[in-house]
Amino acid sequence: MTQNWSALQTRAKKAIDGLVASGRERGVQVAAYLDGKLIVNAVSGMANPLTGQVVTPDTPFFSYSTGKGLAATAVHVLVERGDLDYDLRLADVWPEYGRHGKGATTLGHVLSHSAGVPALPSYTMPEDLLDWDRMCRTIASSSPLWEPGTRHGYHAWTWGWLLGETVQRATGRSLSRVLTEDVARPLDAERELYIGVPASQMPRLARLEDRNWSAAVALASTHLENFDKIAPPGVRPDVALANRRDILNADLPAVGTVTARGLARMYASLMGKVNGVRLISPERLKEVTTVVTQGPDWAYGGDGPKTLGYAAEIGGTRFGWSGMGGSLGGFYPAFGLAVACLKNYLGVDDGEPMEGLAAMIHAAVAHVGH
């Protein structure tokens, strides 16, 4: 069996070396855990061409949507411990939030992007994102675009403050602190899973570059009527925003900075023990991998099935978050497999090479009849 995974590691390394050599990618990390054991850990290319820094397994990548898995997992750990409940009404711990018909909104509504407050003011700028209290006041004073729980739509930015402020009010700890203390530290991944990167760790980060992502975002703004509502022009999820030191350093639970190894390890620990650590029970795992939304996603129009905290991807076989620009992270409960594929050359419509890598790993595991 060991030989199989050694061959898979070689195939993954060859694949990403090819992507980098062809100019398709700049820097790539791929990691996979099977039944709590690391079976793939491959890197290739440049983390930061400006400094000559190469990608190592320890290089953190800022990953827009992929980072949402961190906040969701931290919340599940709190629920597992009895510190939170999916049925908790936000207004019970955050009274200001109950205005304008939002009193019945629950933590479960937030996790599943069903809360009805995905929009930000059209004039929102990066500096606004850095002001936690201001963003929470803005969201609390908003009117829901639908009755909470009756439909769903990707809460691209607002999700972070909705979860973060609720956790802060209910537990007295920030979501970033919960992630560090209750998720990353037990998994020995404190230097690999961040909501807000400490200043001392900034030099380790990969630098993002634009392949054709900004053009794709502009296209989305033109063709998707609600896109600018969830991501106003001043805070579009592009490379310029992602490379800002103040954004990287900020407590923004809707995004995250991770290594592929750390992200895959976190997802693996939802399904079973990793180095003796399992984050949630089998019963909780079943609950958080059950799709709870129906109908098209308000933000994008198409299907986007969601569970409590994760997107149900690849026909509901993988749970996690694929990130804007091409990165992904998630887990396949039927196989005990967790995979993360990260890149710093953001693009779209290029054959989705990270999805190809994840599919290759998944197929190899499925082939041995796991």
Short mmCIF file of C-alpha atoms in Angstrom, two decimals:
data_model
loop_
_atom_site.label_atom_id
_atom_site.label_comp_id
_atom_site.label_asym_id
_atom_site.label_seq_id
_atom_site.Cartn_x
_atom_site.Cartn_y
_atom_site.Cartn_z
CA MET A 1 0.00 0.00 0.00
CA THR A 2 2.84 2.35 0.84
CA GLN A 3 4.24 1.94 -2.64
CA ASN A 4 0.96 3.12 -4.11
CA TRP A 5 1.13 6.41 -2.26
CA SER A 6 4.78 6.85 -3.10
CA ALA A 7 3.82 6.52 -6.78
CA LEU A 8 0.97 9.01 -6.27
CA GLN A 9 3.34 11.48 -4.64
CA THR A 10 5.63 11.16 -7.67
CA ARG A 11 2.71 11.70 -10.07
CA ALA A 12 1.52 14.77 -8.18
CA LYS A 13 5.00 16.27 -8.13
CA LYS A 14 5.46 15.62 -11.86
CA ALA A 15 2.07 17.18 -12.62
CA ILE A 16 2.73 20.42 -10.76
CA ASP A 17 6.30 20.66 -12.08
CA GLY A 18 4.76 20.47 -15.55
CA LEU A 19 2.25 23.22 -14.77
CA VAL A 20 5.02 25.49 -13.53
CA ALA A 21 7.44 24.67 -16.36
CA SER A 22 4.76 25.45 -18.97
CA GLY A 23 4.08 28.85 -17.41
CA ARG A 24 0.53 27.82 -16.55
CA GLU A 25 1.29 28.23 -12.84
CA ARG A 26 3.86 30.16 -10.82
CA GLY A 27 3.83 28.33 -7.51
CA VAL A 28 1.78 25.33 -6.36
CA GLN A 29 1.24 23.28 -3.20
CA VAL A 30 -0.67 19.99 -3.10
CA ALA A 31 -1.33 17.88 -0.01
CA ALA A 32 -3.59 14.95 0.80
CA TYR A 33 -4.39 12.93 3.91
CA LEU A 34 -5.94 9.48 3.87
CA ASP A 35 -7.29 8.07 7.13
CA GLY A 36 -5.28 10.68 9.01
CA LYS A 37 -1.98 9.95 7.26
CA LEU A 38 -0.20 12.34 4.89
CA ILE A 39 0.02 10.59 1.50
CA VAL A 40 0.80 13.54 -0.81
CA ASN A 41 2.88 16.60 0.03
CA ALA A 42 4.23 18.17 -3.16
CA VAL A 43 5.37 21.70 -4.03
CA SER A 44 6.74 23.44 -7.10
CA GLY A 45 7.68 26.86 -8.37
CA MET A 46 8.06 30.35 -6.99
CA ALA A 47 6.31 31.70 -3.92
CA ASN A 48 7.50 35.24 -4.57
CA PRO A 49 9.32 36.08 -7.82
CA LEU A 50 10.20 39.51 -6.40
CA THR A 51 12.39 37.96 -3.72
CA GLY A 52 13.29 34.67 -5.38
CA GLN A 53 11.52 32.76 -2.61
CA VAL A 54 10.54 29.25 -3.70
CA VAL A 55 7.45 27.37 -2.54
CA THR A 56 8.03 24.99 0.37
CA PRO A 57 5.44 22.93 2.28
CA ASP A 58 5.58 25.68 4.94
CA THR A 59 4.66 28.55 2.59
CA PRO A 60 1.25 30.02 3.46
CA PHE A 61 -0.99 31.15 0.58
CA PHE A 62 -3.72 33.75 0.99
CA SER A 63 -6.84 32.03 -0.31
CA TYR A 64 -10.09 33.94 -0.63
CA SER A 65 -13.04 31.56 -0.37
CA THR A 66 -10.89 28.54 0.45
CA GLY A 67 -10.26 30.23 3.79
CA LYS A 68 -13.95 29.96 4.75
CA GLY A 69 -13.32 26.38 5.80
CA LEU A 70 -11.24 27.65 8.73
CA ALA A 71 -14.04 29.69 10.28
CA ALA A 72 -16.63 26.98 9.71
CA THR A 73 -14.44 24.34 11.32
CA ALA A 74 -13.71 26.54 14.33
CA VAL A 75 -17.46 27.05 14.82
CA HIS A 76 -18.11 23.29 14.63
CA VAL A 77 -15.51 22.70 17.34
CA LEU A 78 -17.29 25.24 19.57
CA VAL A 79 -20.64 23.54 18.92
CA GLU A 80 -19.08 20.16 19.65
CA ARG A 81 -17.99 21.49 23.05
CA GLY A 82 -21.39 22.97 23.85
CA ASP A 83 -20.13 26.57 23.67
CA LEU A 84 -22.42 27.33 20.72
CA ASP A 85 -25.51 25.86 19.08
CA TYR A 86 -26.56 25.93 15.43
CA ASP A 87 -30.02 27.06 16.58
CA LEU A 88 -28.60 30.02 18.51
CA ARG A 89 -30.36 33.20 17.44
CA LEU A 90 -27.80 35.89 16.69
CA ALA A 91 -29.95 38.52 18.37
CA ASP A 92 -29.78 36.60 21.67
CA VAL A 93 -26.06 37.41 21.98
CA TRP A 94 -25.91 40.37 19.57
CA PRO A 95 -29.12 42.32 20.28
CA GLU A 96 -28.44 45.03 17.68
CA TYR A 97 -28.58 42.40 14.97
CA GLY A 98 -32.26 41.70 15.58
CA ARG A 99 -33.43 44.88 13.84
CA HIS A 100 -35.38 44.98 10.55
CA GLY A 101 -36.85 41.51 10.81
CA LYS A 102 -33.60 39.65 11.52
CA GLY A 103 -34.52 38.52 15.04
CA ALA A 104 -35.05 34.88 14.10
CA THR A 105 -31.75 34.52 12.21
CA THR A 106 -29.76 31.57 13.58
CA LEU A 107 -26.13 30.52 13.48
CA GLY A 108 -27.26 27.74 11.13
CA HIS A 109 -28.66 30.33 8.71
CA VAL A 110 -25.31 32.10 8.70
CA LEU A 111 -23.28 28.93 8.20
CA SER A 112 -25.43 27.91 5.21
CA HIS A 113 -25.41 31.40 3.62
CA SER A 114 -29.15 31.64 4.22
CA ALA A 115 -29.16 34.68 6.54
CA GLY A 116 -30.26 37.09 3.81
CA VAL A 117 -27.56 39.72 4.34
CA PRO A 118 -24.94 38.99 1.64
CA ALA A 119 -24.69 42.59 0.43
CA LEU A 120 -22.27 45.35 1.39
CA PRO A 121 -22.77 49.09 0.74
CA SER A 122 -21.67 49.97 -2.81
CA TYR A 123 -19.10 52.44 -1.46
CA THR A 124 -17.26 49.88 0.74
CA MET A 125 -13.47 50.22 0.52
CA PRO A 126 -10.58 48.11 1.85
CA GLU A 127 -10.14 50.44 4.80
CA ASP A 128 -13.72 49.70 5.84
CA LEU A 129 -12.98 45.97 5.97
CA LEU A 130 -10.29 46.68 8.56
CA ASP A 131 -12.75 48.34 10.97
CA TRP A 132 -14.44 45.39 12.70
CA ASP A 133 -16.96 47.40 14.73
CA ARG A 134 -17.97 49.51 11.75
CA MET A 135 -18.63 46.45 9.59
CA CYS A 136 -20.64 44.79 12.34
CA ARG A 137 -22.74 47.95 12.78
CA THR A 138 -23.32 48.14 9.03
CA ILE A 139 -24.49 44.52 8.84
CA ALA A 140 -26.58 44.74 12.02
CA SER A 141 -28.44 47.78 10.71
CA SER A 142 -29.16 46.26 7.29
CA SER A 143 -32.48 44.80 6.18
CA PRO A 144 -32.44 41.19 4.97
CA LEU A 145 -32.88 40.66 1.23
CA TRP A 146 -35.02 37.60 2.00
CA GLU A 147 -36.57 36.05 5.06
CA PRO A 148 -33.71 34.22 6.81
CA GLY A 149 -33.76 30.53 5.98
CA THR A 150 -36.06 30.77 2.96
CA ARG A 151 -33.29 30.85 0.34
CA HIS A 152 -29.51 31.04 0.11
CA GLY A 153 -26.89 33.21 -1.55
CA TYR A 154 -23.14 33.37 -1.14
CA HIS A 155 -22.29 35.82 1.67
CA ALA A 156 -18.82 36.49 0.25
CA TRP A 157 -17.62 39.08 2.80
CA THR A 158 -20.45 39.50 5.31
CA TRP A 159 -20.18 35.84 6.40
CA GLY A 160 -16.98 36.60 8.29
CA TRP A 161 -18.43 39.29 10.54
CA LEU A 162 -21.70 37.44 11.03
CA LEU A 163 -19.86 34.40 12.36
CA GLY A 164 -17.06 36.32 14.03
CA GLU A 165 -19.18 38.75 16.01
CA THR A 166 -21.55 35.99 17.10
CA VAL A 167 -18.63 33.88 18.35
CA GLN A 168 -17.06 36.89 20.08
CA ARG A 169 -20.31 37.81 21.86
CA ALA A 170 -21.16 34.23 22.81
CA THR A 171 -17.72 33.05 23.96
CA GLY A 172 -15.64 36.15 24.65
CA ARG A 173 -13.04 34.98 22.13
CA SER A 174 -12.43 36.08 18.56
CA LEU A 175 -12.90 33.50 15.84
CA SER A 176 -9.25 33.86 14.88
CA ARG A 177 -8.25 33.04 18.45
CA VAL A 178 -10.58 30.03 18.52
CA LEU A 179 -9.00 28.81 15.28
CA THR A 180 -5.51 29.13 16.73
CA GLU A 181 -6.23 27.66 20.15
CA ASP A 182 -8.81 24.98 19.38
CA VAL A 183 -7.97 23.91 15.83
CA ALA A 184 -4.48 24.84 14.67
CA ARG A 185 -2.56 24.29 17.91
CA PRO A 186 -3.89 20.77 18.65
CA LEU A 187 -3.08 19.82 15.06
CA ASP A 188 0.42 21.31 15.25
CA ALA A 189 -0.55 23.67 12.42
CA GLU A 190 -0.22 27.07 14.12
CA ARG A 191 2.10 28.28 11.37
CA GLU A 192 -0.17 26.93 8.63
CA LEU A 193 -3.74 28.09 9.40
CA TYR A 194 -4.43 31.79 9.81
CA ILE A 195 -7.34 34.18 9.98
CA GLY A 196 -5.13 37.25 9.99
CA VAL A 197 -1.39 36.67 9.61
CA PRO A 198 0.86 37.99 12.41
CA ALA A 199 3.35 40.62 11.24
CA SER A 200 6.24 38.34 12.16
CA GLN A 201 5.03 35.69 9.69
CA MET A 202 4.46 37.98 6.70
CA PRO A 203 7.83 37.26 5.02
CA ARG A 204 6.86 33.58 4.68
CA LEU A 205 3.80 34.27 2.53
CA ALA A 206 3.43 33.54 -1.16
CA ARG A 207 2.75 36.58 -3.31
CA LEU A 208 -0.32 36.36 -5.50
CA GLU A 209 -0.17 37.29 -9.18
CA ASP A 210 -2.88 37.89 -11.75
CA ARG A 211 -3.18 35.52 -14.70
CA ASN A 212 -6.62 36.52 -15.96
CA TRP A 213 -8.52 36.69 -12.69
CA SER A 214 -9.17 40.46 -12.60
CA ALA A 215 -10.69 40.26 -16.07
CA ALA A 216 -12.86 37.34 -14.93
CA VAL A 217 -14.06 39.31 -11.90
CA ALA A 218 -14.90 42.28 -14.12
CA LEU A 219 -16.85 39.92 -16.39
CA ALA A 220 -18.74 38.52 -13.41
CA SER A 221 -19.61 42.06 -12.37
CA THR A 222 -21.07 42.69 -15.83
CA HIS A 223 -23.02 39.45 -16.22
CA LEU A 224 -24.15 38.58 -12.69
CA GLU A 225 -26.67 41.14 -11.49
CA ASN A 226 -25.92 40.60 -7.80
CA PHE A 227 -22.14 40.23 -7.96
CA ASP A 228 -21.38 43.89 -7.16
CA LYS A 229 -23.72 43.68 -4.18
CA ILE A 230 -21.71 40.91 -2.49
CA ALA A 231 -18.34 42.25 -3.68
CA PRO A 232 -18.55 46.00 -4.42
CA PRO A 233 -15.95 47.40 -6.86
CA GLY A 234 -13.75 48.73 -4.05
CA VAL A 235 -13.37 45.33 -2.40
CA ARG A 236 -13.41 42.88 -5.27
CA PRO A 237 -11.56 39.66 -4.51
CA ASP A 238 -8.53 40.38 -6.68
CA VAL A 239 -4.76 40.15 -6.45
CA ALA A 240 -4.25 43.79 -5.46
CA LEU A 241 -6.47 43.39 -2.40
CA ALA A 242 -4.95 40.03 -1.48
CA ASN A 243 -1.39 41.34 -1.46
CA ARG A 244 -2.15 44.28 0.84
CA ARG A 245 -0.28 43.84 4.09
CA ASP A 246 -3.12 45.36 6.15
CA ILE A 247 -5.66 42.96 4.61
CA LEU A 248 -3.39 39.95 5.18
CA ASN A 249 -2.90 41.01 8.79
CA ALA A 250 -6.58 41.75 9.45
CA ASP A 251 -9.14 39.63 11.28
CA LEU A 252 -11.34 38.75 8.29
CA PRO A 253 -12.97 35.34 8.90
CA ALA A 254 -14.46 35.22 5.39
CA VAL A 255 -10.95 34.57 4.05
CA GLY A 256 -7.83 32.80 5.25
CA THR A 257 -4.13 32.18 4.74
CA VAL A 258 -3.10 28.54 4.72
CA THR A 259 -0.68 25.89 3.59
CA ALA A 260 -2.06 22.96 1.62
CA ARG A 261 -0.69 20.57 4.23
CA GLY A 262 -2.30 22.44 7.10
CA LEU A 263 -5.65 22.76 5.36
CA ALA A 264 -5.76 19.09 4.38
CA ARG A 265 -4.76 18.10 7.90
CA MET A 266 -7.59 20.19 9.35
CA TYR A 267 -10.15 18.59 7.05
CA ALA A 268 -8.74 15.12 7.76
CA SER A 269 -9.25 15.69 11.48
CA LEU A 270 -12.99 16.15 10.93
CA MET A 271 -13.22 12.57 9.69
CA GLY A 272 -10.88 10.80 12.08
CA LYS A 273 -7.79 11.15 14.22
CA VAL A 274 -4.71 12.93 12.93
CA ASN A 275 -1.79 12.45 15.31
CA GLY A 276 -4.33 11.52 17.98
CA VAL A 277 -6.57 14.55 17.39
CA ARG A 278 -10.14 14.40 16.07
CA LEU A 279 -11.99 17.72 16.04
CA ILE A 280 -15.62 16.56 15.87
CA SER A 281 -17.64 13.41 16.50
CA PRO A 282 -18.90 11.07 13.75
CA GLU A 283 -22.43 12.33 14.48
CA ARG A 284 -21.32 15.94 14.00
CA LEU A 285 -19.50 15.00 10.81
CA LYS A 286 -22.73 13.60 9.39
CA GLU A 287 -24.58 16.77 10.38
CA VAL A 288 -22.08 19.14 8.76
CA THR A 289 -21.98 17.14 5.51
CA THR A 290 -25.76 17.23 5.02
CA VAL A 291 -26.93 19.69 2.37
CA VAL A 292 -29.38 22.16 3.93
CA THR A 293 -30.05 24.61 1.07
CA GLN A 294 -32.44 24.40 -1.84
CA GLY A 295 -32.73 26.21 -5.15
CA PRO A 296 -30.29 28.45 -7.02
CA ASP A 297 -27.73 30.60 -5.22
CA TRP A 298 -28.94 34.23 -5.10
CA ALA A 299 -25.48 35.63 -5.73
CA TYR A 300 -24.54 33.49 -8.73
CA GLY A 301 -27.85 32.24 -10.08
CA GLY A 302 -26.71 28.63 -10.52
CA ASP A 303 -26.69 25.71 -8.14
CA GLY A 304 -24.44 26.04 -5.14
CA PRO A 305 -25.54 23.47 -2.55
CA LYS A 306 -24.33 24.20 0.97
CA THR A 307 -24.11 22.41 4.27
CA LEU A 308 -23.61 23.99 7.67
CA GLY A 309 -20.35 25.76 6.87
CA TYR A 310 -19.17 24.10 3.68
CA ALA A 311 -19.97 23.94 -0.03
CA ALA A 312 -21.08 20.54 -1.30
CA GLU A 313 -18.87 20.09 -4.36
CA ILE A 314 -18.26 17.46 -7.06
CA GLY A 315 -21.81 16.15 -6.90
CA GLY A 316 -21.86 16.22 -3.12
CA THR A 317 -18.84 13.94 -2.73
CA ARG A 318 -16.47 16.66 -1.50
CA PHE A 319 -17.13 19.22 1.20
CA GLY A 320 -15.06 22.37 1.69
CA TRP A 321 -14.42 25.50 -0.32
CA SER A 322 -12.97 26.10 -3.74
CA GLY A 323 -11.37 29.52 -3.81
CA MET A 324 -11.73 32.41 -6.22
CA GLY A 325 -8.78 32.20 -8.59
CA GLY A 326 -8.31 28.45 -8.55
CA SER A 327 -7.33 27.08 -5.14
CA LEU A 328 -9.35 24.43 -3.33
CA GLY A 329 -9.58 22.50 -0.11
CA GLY A 330 -12.00 19.84 1.01
CA PHE A 331 -12.70 16.32 2.18
CA TYR A 332 -14.37 13.20 0.80
CA PRO A 333 -16.02 11.47 3.78
CA ALA A 334 -16.79 8.30 1.81
CA PHE A 335 -13.05 7.77 1.33
CA GLY A 336 -11.52 9.29 4.45
CA LEU A 337 -9.64 11.57 2.05
CA ALA A 338 -8.78 15.25 2.51
CA VAL A 339 -7.13 17.29 -0.26
CA ALA A 340 -5.85 20.85 -0.66
CA CYS A 341 -4.38 22.41 -3.80
CA LEU A 342 -3.11 25.99 -3.61
CA LYS A 343 -1.68 28.34 -6.23
CA ASN A 344 -0.56 31.96 -6.43
CA TYR A 345 -1.21 32.65 -10.14
CA LEU A 346 -4.89 33.47 -10.06
CA GLY A 347 -6.88 32.54 -13.12
CA VAL A 348 -10.08 31.05 -14.44
CA ASP A 349 -11.25 29.02 -17.46
CA ASP A 350 -7.82 27.42 -17.78
CA GLY A 351 -8.97 23.83 -17.38
CA GLU A 352 -9.03 24.14 -13.59
CA PRO A 353 -5.64 22.46 -12.99
CA MET A 354 -6.14 22.28 -9.23
CA GLU A 355 -9.40 20.39 -9.74
CA GLY A 356 -7.48 18.07 -12.04
CA LEU A 357 -4.94 17.38 -9.31
CA ALA A 358 -7.67 16.71 -6.73
CA ALA A 359 -9.42 14.38 -9.18
CA MET A 360 -6.18 12.49 -9.81
CA ILE A 361 -5.64 11.93 -6.09
CA HIS A 362 -9.27 10.96 -5.53
CA ALA A 363 -9.17 8.48 -8.43
CA ALA A 364 -6.00 6.86 -7.10
CA VAL A 365 -7.56 6.34 -3.68
CA ALA A 366 -10.82 5.06 -5.19
CA HIS A 367 -8.86 2.69 -7.43
CA VAL A 368 -7.36 0.79 -4.50
CA GLY A 369 -10.90 0.24 -3.26
CA HIS A 370 -10.58 2.28 -0.13
#
